[in-house]
Coordinates of C-alpha atoms in Angstrom, one line a residue:
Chain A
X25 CA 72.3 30.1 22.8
X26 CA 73.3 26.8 22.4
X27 CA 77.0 25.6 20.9
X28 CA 75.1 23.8 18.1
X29 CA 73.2 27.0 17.6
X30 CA 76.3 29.3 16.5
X31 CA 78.2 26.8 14.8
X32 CA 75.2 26.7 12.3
X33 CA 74.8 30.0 11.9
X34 CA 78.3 30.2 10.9
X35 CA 78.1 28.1 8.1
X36 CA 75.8 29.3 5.2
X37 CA 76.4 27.8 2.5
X38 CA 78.8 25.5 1.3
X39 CA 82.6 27.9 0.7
X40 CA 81.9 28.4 4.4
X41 CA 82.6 24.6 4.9
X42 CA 86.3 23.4 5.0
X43 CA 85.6 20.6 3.3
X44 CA 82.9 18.7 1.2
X45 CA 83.4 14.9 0.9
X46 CA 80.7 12.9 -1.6
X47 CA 80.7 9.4 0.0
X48 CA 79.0 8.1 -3.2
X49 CA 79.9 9.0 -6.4
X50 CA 79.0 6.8 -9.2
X51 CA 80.9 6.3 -12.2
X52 CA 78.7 4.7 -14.9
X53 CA 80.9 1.9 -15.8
X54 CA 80.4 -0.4 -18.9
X55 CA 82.0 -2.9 -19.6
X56 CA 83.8 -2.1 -22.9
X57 CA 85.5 0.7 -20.2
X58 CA 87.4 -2.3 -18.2
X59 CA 87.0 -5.4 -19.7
X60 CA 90.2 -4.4 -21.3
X61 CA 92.2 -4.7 -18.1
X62 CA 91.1 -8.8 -17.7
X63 CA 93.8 -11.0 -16.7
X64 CA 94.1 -13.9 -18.4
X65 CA 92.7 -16.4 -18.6
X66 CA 89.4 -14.2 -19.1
X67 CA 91.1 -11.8 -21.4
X68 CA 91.9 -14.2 -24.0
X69 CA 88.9 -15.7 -23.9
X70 CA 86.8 -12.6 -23.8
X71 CA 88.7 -10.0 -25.8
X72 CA 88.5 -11.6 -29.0
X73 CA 87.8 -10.0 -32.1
X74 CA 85.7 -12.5 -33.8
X75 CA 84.3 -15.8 -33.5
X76 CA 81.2 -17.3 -31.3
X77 CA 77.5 -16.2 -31.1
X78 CA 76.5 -14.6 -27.8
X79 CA 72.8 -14.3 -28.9
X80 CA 73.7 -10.8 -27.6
X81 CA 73.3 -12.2 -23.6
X82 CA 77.1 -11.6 -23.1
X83 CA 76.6 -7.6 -24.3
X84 CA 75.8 -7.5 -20.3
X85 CA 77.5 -10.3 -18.1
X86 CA 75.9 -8.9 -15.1
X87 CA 72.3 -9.8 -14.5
X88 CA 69.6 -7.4 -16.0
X89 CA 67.2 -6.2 -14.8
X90 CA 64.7 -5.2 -17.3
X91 CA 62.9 -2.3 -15.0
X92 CA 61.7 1.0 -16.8
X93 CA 63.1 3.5 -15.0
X94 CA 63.1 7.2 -15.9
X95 CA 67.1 6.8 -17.6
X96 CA 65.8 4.0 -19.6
X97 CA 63.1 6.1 -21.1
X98 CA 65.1 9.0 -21.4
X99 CA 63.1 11.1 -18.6
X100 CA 66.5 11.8 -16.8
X101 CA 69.2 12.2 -18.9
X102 CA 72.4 12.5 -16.9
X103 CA 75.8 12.8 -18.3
X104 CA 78.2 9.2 -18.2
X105 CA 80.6 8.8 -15.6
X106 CA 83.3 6.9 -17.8
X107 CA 86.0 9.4 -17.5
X108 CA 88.0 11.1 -15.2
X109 CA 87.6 14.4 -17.1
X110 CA 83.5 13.5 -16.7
X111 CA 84.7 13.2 -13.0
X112 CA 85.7 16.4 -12.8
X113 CA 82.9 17.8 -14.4
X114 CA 80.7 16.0 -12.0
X115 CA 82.9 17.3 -9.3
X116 CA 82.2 21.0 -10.6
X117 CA 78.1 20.2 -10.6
X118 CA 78.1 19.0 -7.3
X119 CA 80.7 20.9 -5.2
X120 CA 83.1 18.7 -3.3
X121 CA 86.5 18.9 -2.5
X122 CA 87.0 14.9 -2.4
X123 CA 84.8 12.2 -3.3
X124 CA 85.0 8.7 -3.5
X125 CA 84.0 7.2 -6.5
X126 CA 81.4 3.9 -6.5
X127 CA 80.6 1.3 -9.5
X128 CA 77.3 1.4 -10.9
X129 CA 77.4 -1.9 -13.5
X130 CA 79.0 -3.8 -10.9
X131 CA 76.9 -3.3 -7.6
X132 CA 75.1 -6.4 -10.1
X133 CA 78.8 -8.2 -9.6
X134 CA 77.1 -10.5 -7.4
X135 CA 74.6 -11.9 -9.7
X136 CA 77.3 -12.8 -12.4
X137 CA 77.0 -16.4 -12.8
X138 CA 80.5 -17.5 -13.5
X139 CA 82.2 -16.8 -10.0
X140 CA 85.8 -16.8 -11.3
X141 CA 84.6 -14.5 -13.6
X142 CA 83.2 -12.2 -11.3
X143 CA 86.7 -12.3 -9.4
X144 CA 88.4 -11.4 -12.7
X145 CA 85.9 -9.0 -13.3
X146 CA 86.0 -7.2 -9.9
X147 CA 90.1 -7.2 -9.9
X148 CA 90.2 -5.5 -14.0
X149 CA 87.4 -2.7 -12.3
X150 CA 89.9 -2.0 -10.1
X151 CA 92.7 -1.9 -12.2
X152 CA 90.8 0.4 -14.4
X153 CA 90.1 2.7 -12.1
X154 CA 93.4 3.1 -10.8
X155 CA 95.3 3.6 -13.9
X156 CA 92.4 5.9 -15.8
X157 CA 90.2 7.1 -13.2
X158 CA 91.4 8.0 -9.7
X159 CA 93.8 10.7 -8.5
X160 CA 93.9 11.9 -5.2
X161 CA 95.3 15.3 -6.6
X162 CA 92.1 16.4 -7.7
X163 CA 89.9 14.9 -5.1
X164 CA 89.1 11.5 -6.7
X165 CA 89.4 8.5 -4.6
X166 CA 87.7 5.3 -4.9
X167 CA 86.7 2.6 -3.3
X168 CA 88.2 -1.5 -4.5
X169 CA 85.1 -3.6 -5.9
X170 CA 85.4 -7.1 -4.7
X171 CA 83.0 -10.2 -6.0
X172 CA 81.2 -12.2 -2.8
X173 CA 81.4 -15.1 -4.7
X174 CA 85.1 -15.6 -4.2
X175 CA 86.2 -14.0 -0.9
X176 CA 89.7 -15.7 -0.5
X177 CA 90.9 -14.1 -3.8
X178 CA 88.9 -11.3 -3.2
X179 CA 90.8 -10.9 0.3
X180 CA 93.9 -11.3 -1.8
X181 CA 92.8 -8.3 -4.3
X182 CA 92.3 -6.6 -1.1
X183 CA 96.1 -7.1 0.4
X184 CA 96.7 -6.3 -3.4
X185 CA 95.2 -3.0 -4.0
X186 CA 95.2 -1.2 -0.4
X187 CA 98.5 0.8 -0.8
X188 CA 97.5 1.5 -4.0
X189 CA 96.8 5.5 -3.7
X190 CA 93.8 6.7 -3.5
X191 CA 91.6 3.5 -2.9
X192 CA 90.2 4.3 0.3
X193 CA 87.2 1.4 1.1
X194 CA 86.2 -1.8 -0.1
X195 CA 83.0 -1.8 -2.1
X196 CA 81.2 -5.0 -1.4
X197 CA 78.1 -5.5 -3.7
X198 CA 75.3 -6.1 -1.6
X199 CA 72.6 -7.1 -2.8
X200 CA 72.6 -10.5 -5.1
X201 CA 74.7 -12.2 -2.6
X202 CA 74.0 -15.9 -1.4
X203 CA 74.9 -16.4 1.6
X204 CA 74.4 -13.2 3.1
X205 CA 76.4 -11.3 4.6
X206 CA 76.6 -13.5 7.9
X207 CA 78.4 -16.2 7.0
X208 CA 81.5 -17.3 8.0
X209 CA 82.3 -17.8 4.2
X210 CA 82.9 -13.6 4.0
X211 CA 85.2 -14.2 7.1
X212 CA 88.3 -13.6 4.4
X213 CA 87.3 -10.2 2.8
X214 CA 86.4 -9.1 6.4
X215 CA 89.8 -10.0 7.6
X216 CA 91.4 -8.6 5.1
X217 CA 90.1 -5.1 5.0
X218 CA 90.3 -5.0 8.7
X219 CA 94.2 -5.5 7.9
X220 CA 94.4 -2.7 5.1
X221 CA 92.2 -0.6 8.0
X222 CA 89.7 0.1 4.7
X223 CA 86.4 0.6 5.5
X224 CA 83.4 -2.1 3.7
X225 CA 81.2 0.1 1.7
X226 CA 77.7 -1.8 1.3
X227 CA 75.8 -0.9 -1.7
X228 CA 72.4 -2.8 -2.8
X229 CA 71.5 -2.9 -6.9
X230 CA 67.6 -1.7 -6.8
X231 CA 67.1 -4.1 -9.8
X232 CA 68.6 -7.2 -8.9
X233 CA 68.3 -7.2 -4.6
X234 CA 65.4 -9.4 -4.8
X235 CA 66.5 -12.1 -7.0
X236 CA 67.7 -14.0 -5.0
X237 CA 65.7 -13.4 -1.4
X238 CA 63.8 -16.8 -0.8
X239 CA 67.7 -18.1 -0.8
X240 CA 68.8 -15.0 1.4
X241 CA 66.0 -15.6 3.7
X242 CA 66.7 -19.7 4.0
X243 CA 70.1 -18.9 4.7
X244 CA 69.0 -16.5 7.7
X245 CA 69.8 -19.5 10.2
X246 CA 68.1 -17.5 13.1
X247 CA 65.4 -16.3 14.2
X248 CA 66.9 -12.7 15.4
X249 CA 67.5 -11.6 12.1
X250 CA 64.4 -12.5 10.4
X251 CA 62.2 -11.2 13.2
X252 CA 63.9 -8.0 13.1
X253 CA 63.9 -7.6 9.2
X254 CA 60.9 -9.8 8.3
X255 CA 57.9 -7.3 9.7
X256 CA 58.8 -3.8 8.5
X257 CA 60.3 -5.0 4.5
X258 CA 57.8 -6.8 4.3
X259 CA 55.2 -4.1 4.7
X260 CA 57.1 -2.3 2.8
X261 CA 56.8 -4.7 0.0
X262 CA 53.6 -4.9 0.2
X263 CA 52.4 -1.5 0.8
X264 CA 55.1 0.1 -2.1
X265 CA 53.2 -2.4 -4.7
X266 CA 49.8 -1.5 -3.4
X267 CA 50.1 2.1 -3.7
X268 CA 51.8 1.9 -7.0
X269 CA 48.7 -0.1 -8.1
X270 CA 46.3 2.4 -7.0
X271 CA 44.9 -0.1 -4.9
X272 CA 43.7 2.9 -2.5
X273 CA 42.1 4.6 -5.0
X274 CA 40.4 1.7 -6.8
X275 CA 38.8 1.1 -3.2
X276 CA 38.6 4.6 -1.9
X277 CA 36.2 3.3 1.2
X278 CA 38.6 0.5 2.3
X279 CA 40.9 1.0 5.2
X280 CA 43.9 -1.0 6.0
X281 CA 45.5 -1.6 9.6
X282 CA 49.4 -2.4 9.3
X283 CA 50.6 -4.7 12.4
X284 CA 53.8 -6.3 14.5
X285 CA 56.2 -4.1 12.4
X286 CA 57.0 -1.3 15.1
X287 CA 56.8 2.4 14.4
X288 CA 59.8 4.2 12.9
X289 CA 60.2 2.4 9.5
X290 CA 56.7 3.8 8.8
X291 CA 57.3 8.0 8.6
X292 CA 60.6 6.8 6.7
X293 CA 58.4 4.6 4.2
X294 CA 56.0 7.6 3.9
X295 CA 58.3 10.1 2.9
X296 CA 60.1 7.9 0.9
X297 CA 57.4 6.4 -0.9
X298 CA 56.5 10.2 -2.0
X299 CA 60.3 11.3 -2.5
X300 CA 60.3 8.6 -5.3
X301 CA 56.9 9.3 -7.0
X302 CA 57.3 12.3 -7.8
X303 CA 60.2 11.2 -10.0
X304 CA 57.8 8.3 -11.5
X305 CA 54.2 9.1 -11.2
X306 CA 53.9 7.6 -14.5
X307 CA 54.7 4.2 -12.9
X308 CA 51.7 4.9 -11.2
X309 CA 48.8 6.6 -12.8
X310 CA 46.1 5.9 -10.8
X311 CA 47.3 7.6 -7.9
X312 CA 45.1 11.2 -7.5
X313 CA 47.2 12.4 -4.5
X314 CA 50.9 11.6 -2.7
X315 CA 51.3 8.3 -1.4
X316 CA 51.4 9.7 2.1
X317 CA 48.3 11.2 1.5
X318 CA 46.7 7.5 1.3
X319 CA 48.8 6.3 3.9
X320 CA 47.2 9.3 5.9
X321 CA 43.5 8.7 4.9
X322 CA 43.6 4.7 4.9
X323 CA 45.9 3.2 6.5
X324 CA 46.5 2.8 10.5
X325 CA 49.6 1.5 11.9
X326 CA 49.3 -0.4 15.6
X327 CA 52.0 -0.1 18.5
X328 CA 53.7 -3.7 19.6
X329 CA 56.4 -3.9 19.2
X330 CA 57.4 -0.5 20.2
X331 CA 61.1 -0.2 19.4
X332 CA 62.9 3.1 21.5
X333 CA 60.3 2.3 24.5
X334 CA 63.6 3.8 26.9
X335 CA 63.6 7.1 24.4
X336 CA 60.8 9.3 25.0
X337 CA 62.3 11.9 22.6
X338 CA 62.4 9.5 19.6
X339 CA 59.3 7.7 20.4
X340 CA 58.0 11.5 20.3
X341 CA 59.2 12.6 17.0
X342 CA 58.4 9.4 15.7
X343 CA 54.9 9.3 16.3
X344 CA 54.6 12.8 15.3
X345 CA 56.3 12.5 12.2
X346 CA 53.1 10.0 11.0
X347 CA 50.4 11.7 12.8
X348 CA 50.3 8.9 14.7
X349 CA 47.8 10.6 17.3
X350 CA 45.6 9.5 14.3
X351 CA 46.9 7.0 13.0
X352 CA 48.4 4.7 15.6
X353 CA 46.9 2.2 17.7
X354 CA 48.0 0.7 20.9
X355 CA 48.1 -3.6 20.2
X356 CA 49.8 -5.9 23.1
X357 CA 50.3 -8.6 20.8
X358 CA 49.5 -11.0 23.8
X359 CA 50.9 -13.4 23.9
X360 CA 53.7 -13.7 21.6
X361 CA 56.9 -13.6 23.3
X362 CA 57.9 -9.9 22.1
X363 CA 54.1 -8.8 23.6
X364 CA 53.9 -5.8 25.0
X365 CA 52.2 -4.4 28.1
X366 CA 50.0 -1.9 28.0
X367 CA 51.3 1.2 29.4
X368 CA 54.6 0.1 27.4
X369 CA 53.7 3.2 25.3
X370 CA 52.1 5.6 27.4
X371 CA 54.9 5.6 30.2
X372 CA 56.9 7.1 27.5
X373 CA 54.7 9.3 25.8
X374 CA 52.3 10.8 28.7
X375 CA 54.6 13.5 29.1
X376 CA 54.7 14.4 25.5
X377 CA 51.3 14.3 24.0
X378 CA 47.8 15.9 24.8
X379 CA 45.5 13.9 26.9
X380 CA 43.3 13.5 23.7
X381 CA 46.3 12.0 21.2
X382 CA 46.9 9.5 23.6
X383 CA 43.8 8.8 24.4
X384 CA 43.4 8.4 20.5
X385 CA 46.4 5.9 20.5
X386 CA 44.9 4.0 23.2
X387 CA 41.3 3.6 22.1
X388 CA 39.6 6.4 20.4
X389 CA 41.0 5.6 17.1
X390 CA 40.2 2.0 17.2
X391 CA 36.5 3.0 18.1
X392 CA 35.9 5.2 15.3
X393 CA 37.3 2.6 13.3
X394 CA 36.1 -0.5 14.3
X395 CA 32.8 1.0 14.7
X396 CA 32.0 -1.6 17.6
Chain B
X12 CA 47.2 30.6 -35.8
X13 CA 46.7 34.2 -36.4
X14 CA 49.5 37.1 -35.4
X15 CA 47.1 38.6 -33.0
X16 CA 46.2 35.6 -30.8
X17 CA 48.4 34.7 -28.1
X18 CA 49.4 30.9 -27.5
X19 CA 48.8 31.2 -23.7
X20 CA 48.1 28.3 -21.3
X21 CA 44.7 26.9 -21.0
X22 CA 44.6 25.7 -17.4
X23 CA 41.7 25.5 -15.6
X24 CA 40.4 28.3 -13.9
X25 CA 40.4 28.3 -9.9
X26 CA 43.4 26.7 -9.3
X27 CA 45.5 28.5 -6.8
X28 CA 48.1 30.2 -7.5
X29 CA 51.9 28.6 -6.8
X30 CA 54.8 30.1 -5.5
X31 CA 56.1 31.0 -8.7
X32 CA 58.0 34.0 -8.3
X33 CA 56.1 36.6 -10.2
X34 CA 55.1 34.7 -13.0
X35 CA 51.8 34.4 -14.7
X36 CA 49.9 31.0 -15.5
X37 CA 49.3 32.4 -19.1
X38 CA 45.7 31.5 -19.2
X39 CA 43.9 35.1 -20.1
X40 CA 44.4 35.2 -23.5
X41 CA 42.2 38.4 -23.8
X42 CA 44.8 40.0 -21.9
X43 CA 47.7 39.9 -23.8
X44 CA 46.0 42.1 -26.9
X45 CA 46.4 45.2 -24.8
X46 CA 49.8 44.3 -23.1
X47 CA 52.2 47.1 -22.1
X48 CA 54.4 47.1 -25.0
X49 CA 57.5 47.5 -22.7
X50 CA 56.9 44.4 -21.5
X51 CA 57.6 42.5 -24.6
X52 CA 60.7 40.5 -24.6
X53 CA 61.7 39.5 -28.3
X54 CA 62.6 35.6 -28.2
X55 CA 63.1 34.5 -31.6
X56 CA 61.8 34.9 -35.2
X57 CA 58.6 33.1 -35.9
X58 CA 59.9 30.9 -38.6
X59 CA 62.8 29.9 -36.7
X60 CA 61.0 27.7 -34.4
X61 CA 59.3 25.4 -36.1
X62 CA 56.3 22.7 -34.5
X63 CA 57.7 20.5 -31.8
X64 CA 61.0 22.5 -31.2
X65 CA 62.0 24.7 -28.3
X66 CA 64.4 27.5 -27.4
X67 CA 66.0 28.6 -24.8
X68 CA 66.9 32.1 -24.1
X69 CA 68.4 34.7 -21.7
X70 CA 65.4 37.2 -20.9
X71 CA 66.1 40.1 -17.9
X72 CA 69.2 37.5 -16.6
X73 CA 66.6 34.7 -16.6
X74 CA 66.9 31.4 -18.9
X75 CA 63.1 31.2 -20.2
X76 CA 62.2 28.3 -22.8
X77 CA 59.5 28.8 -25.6
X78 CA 58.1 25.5 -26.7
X79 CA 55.9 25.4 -30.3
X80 CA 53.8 22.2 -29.6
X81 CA 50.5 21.7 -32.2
X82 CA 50.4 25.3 -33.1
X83 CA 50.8 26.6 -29.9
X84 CA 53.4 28.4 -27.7
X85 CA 54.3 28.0 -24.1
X86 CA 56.9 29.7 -22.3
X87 CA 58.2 28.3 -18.4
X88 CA 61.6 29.4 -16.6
X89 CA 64.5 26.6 -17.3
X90 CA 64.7 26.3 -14.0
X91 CA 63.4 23.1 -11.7
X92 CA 61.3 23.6 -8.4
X93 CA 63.0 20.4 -6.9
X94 CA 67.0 20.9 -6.9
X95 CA 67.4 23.6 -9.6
X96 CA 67.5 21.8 -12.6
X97 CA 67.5 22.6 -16.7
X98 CA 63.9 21.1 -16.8
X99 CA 63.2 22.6 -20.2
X100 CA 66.1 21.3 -21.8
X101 CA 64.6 17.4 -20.9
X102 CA 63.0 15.1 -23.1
X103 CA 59.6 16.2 -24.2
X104 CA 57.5 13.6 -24.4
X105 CA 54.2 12.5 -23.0
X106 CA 53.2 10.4 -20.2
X107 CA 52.3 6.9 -19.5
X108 CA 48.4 6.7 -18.3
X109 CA 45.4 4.6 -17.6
X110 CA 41.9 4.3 -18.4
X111 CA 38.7 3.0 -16.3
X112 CA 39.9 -0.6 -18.3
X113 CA 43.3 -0.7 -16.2
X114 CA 45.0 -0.4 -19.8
X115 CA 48.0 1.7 -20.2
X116 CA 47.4 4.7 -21.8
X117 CA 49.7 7.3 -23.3
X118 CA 48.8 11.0 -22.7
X119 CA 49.7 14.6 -23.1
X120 CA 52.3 13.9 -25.9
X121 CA 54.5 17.0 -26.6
X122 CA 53.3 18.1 -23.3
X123 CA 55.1 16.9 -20.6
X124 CA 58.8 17.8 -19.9
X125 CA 61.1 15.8 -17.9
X126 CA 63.7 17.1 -15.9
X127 CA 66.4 15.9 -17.2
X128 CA 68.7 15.6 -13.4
X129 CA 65.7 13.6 -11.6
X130 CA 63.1 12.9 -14.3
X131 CA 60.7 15.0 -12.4
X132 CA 57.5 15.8 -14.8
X133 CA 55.8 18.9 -15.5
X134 CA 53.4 19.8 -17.8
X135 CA 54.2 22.5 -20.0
X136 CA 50.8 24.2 -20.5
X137 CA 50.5 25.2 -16.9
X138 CA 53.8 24.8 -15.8
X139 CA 52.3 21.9 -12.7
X140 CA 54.4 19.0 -11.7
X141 CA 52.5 16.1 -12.8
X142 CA 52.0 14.5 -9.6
X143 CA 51.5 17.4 -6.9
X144 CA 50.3 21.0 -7.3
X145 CA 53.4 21.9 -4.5
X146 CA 55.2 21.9 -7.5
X147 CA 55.4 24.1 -10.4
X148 CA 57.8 25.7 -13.4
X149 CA 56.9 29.6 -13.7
X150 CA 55.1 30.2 -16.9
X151 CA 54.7 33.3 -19.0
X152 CA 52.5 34.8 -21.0
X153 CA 53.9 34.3 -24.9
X154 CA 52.6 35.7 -28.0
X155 CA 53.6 36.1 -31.6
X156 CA 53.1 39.0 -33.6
X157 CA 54.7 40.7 -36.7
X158 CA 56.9 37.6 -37.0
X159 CA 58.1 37.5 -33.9
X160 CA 57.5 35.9 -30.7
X161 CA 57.9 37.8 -27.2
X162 CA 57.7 36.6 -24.0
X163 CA 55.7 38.9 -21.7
X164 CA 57.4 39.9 -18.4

């Protein structure tokens, strides 16, 4: 038996653990909760009583999304996170020992317009936290929200708050930001929590990430980057929409052949794609079956390029983990510079599948398909 | 609806059955009229739960929830198939969906309960999640009789 074997058997359940840490713990922050603790000149300006018109766009400095999702329309109806006694109630729900508690309003920090603002804002989070929120006696850490508009005060909130107890991480907010997350203009906050020795926790907002992606990708100043990235989300993309449309089952006798994007993002798009549906299959009602079940039935996914090619147990699972002796078909990509030759795959893989799957990956699949 | 006709399910016929842990779709009607009296479980008085309201009760040291919806009853364990949820004590609502036009459509109001941890959706009268047949809320048979309505177990 091996090592790994016993030590799993010891533990079953979670009391057998020593300790349970939650590495993302969401308070549900609004801004009434901490625009109390603006500096000035923010707070005077903001915390007024009376006076101005808003036309109610200031009820939410942080950019809105507008999505439906099941909180909005009241199909989950989890309790708010504004309180440390809600905390602790959360703490008792989910079981840990220690958790470090992450913003939910402001992962949108980075789409607030005014960028001084967003400093101020990011800097009376914190403040709030520590003095209502956190305390290390009962588990609760958390981690310092800064703003990636303004990273040389934000690298100052940073030298500022990290011997403050229990702040235990940097959260930047990862999604809205322009640049990304390359740039030498981050160079401060980087610095800074490499200093404090506090770890950067990245966190995307669902509802706001693609706002501003034509700018993210124009600042991607090489190609690396994009060719890595570009392929697979952008499948993803377009594949997400597509089953959400009931494109599949509108056209029930078209098949769809998914290229260049390599192999393992596809089992994880699968499984995810069905891991949120079942939480929102009235954002798509068309759909008769799970989205992996279309994925299964009518789409096909070819080989280049074939990421893990020096990993025959991950190219194994992979491929296994979408059927791919069905579904994938061996493509050179000749002759692109990232082509691949042709027993790129099968040098790996021989010795893990049956002589029929990878003759299916190598030509069967593409004759019953392509009906030559 | 009359004392001696049970509010059971009315889902189709043929579909298998889930893993639900001993408990009955609620579809034979017929069958409750000659029901073991030991295995009626009193839930609440009759006039207590009016249309469009629910309860929730502790039956044999399981949390059942009876649902009055158009007339008639349903009865499914307040307990979610996904990650253990209090499904019954979600919003009951319907469901957005849409017709051979491509025009939204809203269905199955009063019928479908949410869970309220991941917005998971089941429909009450069968007890099947909306979206896959892998996953269902038991259901039990419920009838009302003499003023009273039991939950058959």
């Amino acid at each position: 038996m091996s090592s790994s074997g016993s030590k799993t058997q010891q533990i079953r359940s979670l009391s057998d653990l020593e300790v349970v840490v939650d590495t993302d713990f969401h308070l549900t922050e609004r801004q009434e909760d901490f625009l109390p603790y603006l500096d000035d000149p923010f707070d005077s300006l903001l915390n007024r009583e009376t006076g101005g018109d808003d036309y109610g766009f200031l009820s939410s400095l942080f950019p809105s999304h507008g999505m439906l999702g099941p909180v909005t329309i009241g199909k989950v109806d989890n309790p708010p996170v504004r309180t440390k006694r809600q905390v602790l109630d959360g703490k008792e729900l989910i079981e840990w020992d220690r958790a470090i508690v992450t913003p939910t309003l402001n992962l949108y920090l980075g789409g607030v317009h005014h960028h001084e603002l967003a400093a101020a804002l990011a800097s009376a989070y914190n403040e709030w936290i520590l003095d209502e929120i956190l305390d290390p006696d009962e588990g609760i850490y958390g981690a310092a929200v800064v703003a990636p508009q303004r990273p040389a005060e934000m690298a100052e909130e940073i030298d500022d708050r990290a011997d403050e107890e229990g702040i235990v991480a940097i959260m930047l907010p990862s999604s809205i930001c322009n640049p990304i997350f390359g740039d030498d203009k981050y160079h401060p906050i980087y610095r800074a929590a490499e200093d404090a020795r506090l770890p950067i926790m990245m966190h995307n907002a669902a509802g706001a990430t693609m706002i501003r992606f034509p700018s993210q990708w124009q600042a991607m100043k090489r190609q690396l980057p994009i060719h890595v990235t570009a392929h697979p989300m952008m499948h993803m993309v377009n594949i997400a929409d597509m089953l959400t449309q009931g494109i599949p089952e509108r056209f029930p006798d078209l098949e769809f052949v998914i290229q260049e994007s390599g192999l393992g993002w596809y089992p994880y798009f699968m499984r995810r794609m069905d891991h949120d549906y079942r939480a929102a299959k009235y954002d798509a009602p068309l759909l008769e079956k799970m989205p992996s079940e279309y994925l299964a039935d009518q789409f096909y996914l070819t080989s280049q390029p074939v990421e893990g090619d020096d990993d025959p147990a991950y190219l194994q699972s992979v491929i296994e983990a979408f059927d791919g002796q069905n579904n994938l078909m061996f493509s050179s990509d000749y002759p692109h510079f990232d082509f691949d030759m042709s027993e790129e795959i099968l040098k790996t893989i021989r010795g893990n599948f049956e002589v029929d799957e990878v003759k299916n990956i190598y030509g069967e699949t593409a004759e019953d398909l392509f009906a030559f | 609806m009359p004392d001696d006709e049970p509010a059971g399910a009315d889902a189709d016929a043929g579909v298998e059955e889930g893993n639900t842990d001993g408990a009955d779709r609620g579809t034979a009607a017929e069958g409750l009229d000659d029901v073991d009296p030991d295995q009626l479980r009193p839930v609440i008085a009759s006039g207590e739960l009016e249309d469009g309201d629910r309860v929730i009760a502790e039956i044999d040291g399981r949390e059942i929830a009876v649902f009055r919806v158009n007339g008639e009853l349903y009865a499914l364990l307040n307990y979610c198939t996904h990650q253990g949820g209090p499904v019954c004590e979600g919003l009951l609502s319907g469901t957005l969906g849409m017709d051979e036009d491509g025009t939204f459509t809203w269905d199955r109001e009063g019928k479908v309960i949410a869970c309220p941890w991941h917005g998971w959706e089941f429909d009450i009268t069968d007890g099947y999640h909306l979206a896959s047949e892998r996953y269902r809320i038991p259901t039990y048979p419920v009838t009302e009789r003499d003023g009273q309505i039991y939950v058959v177990l």
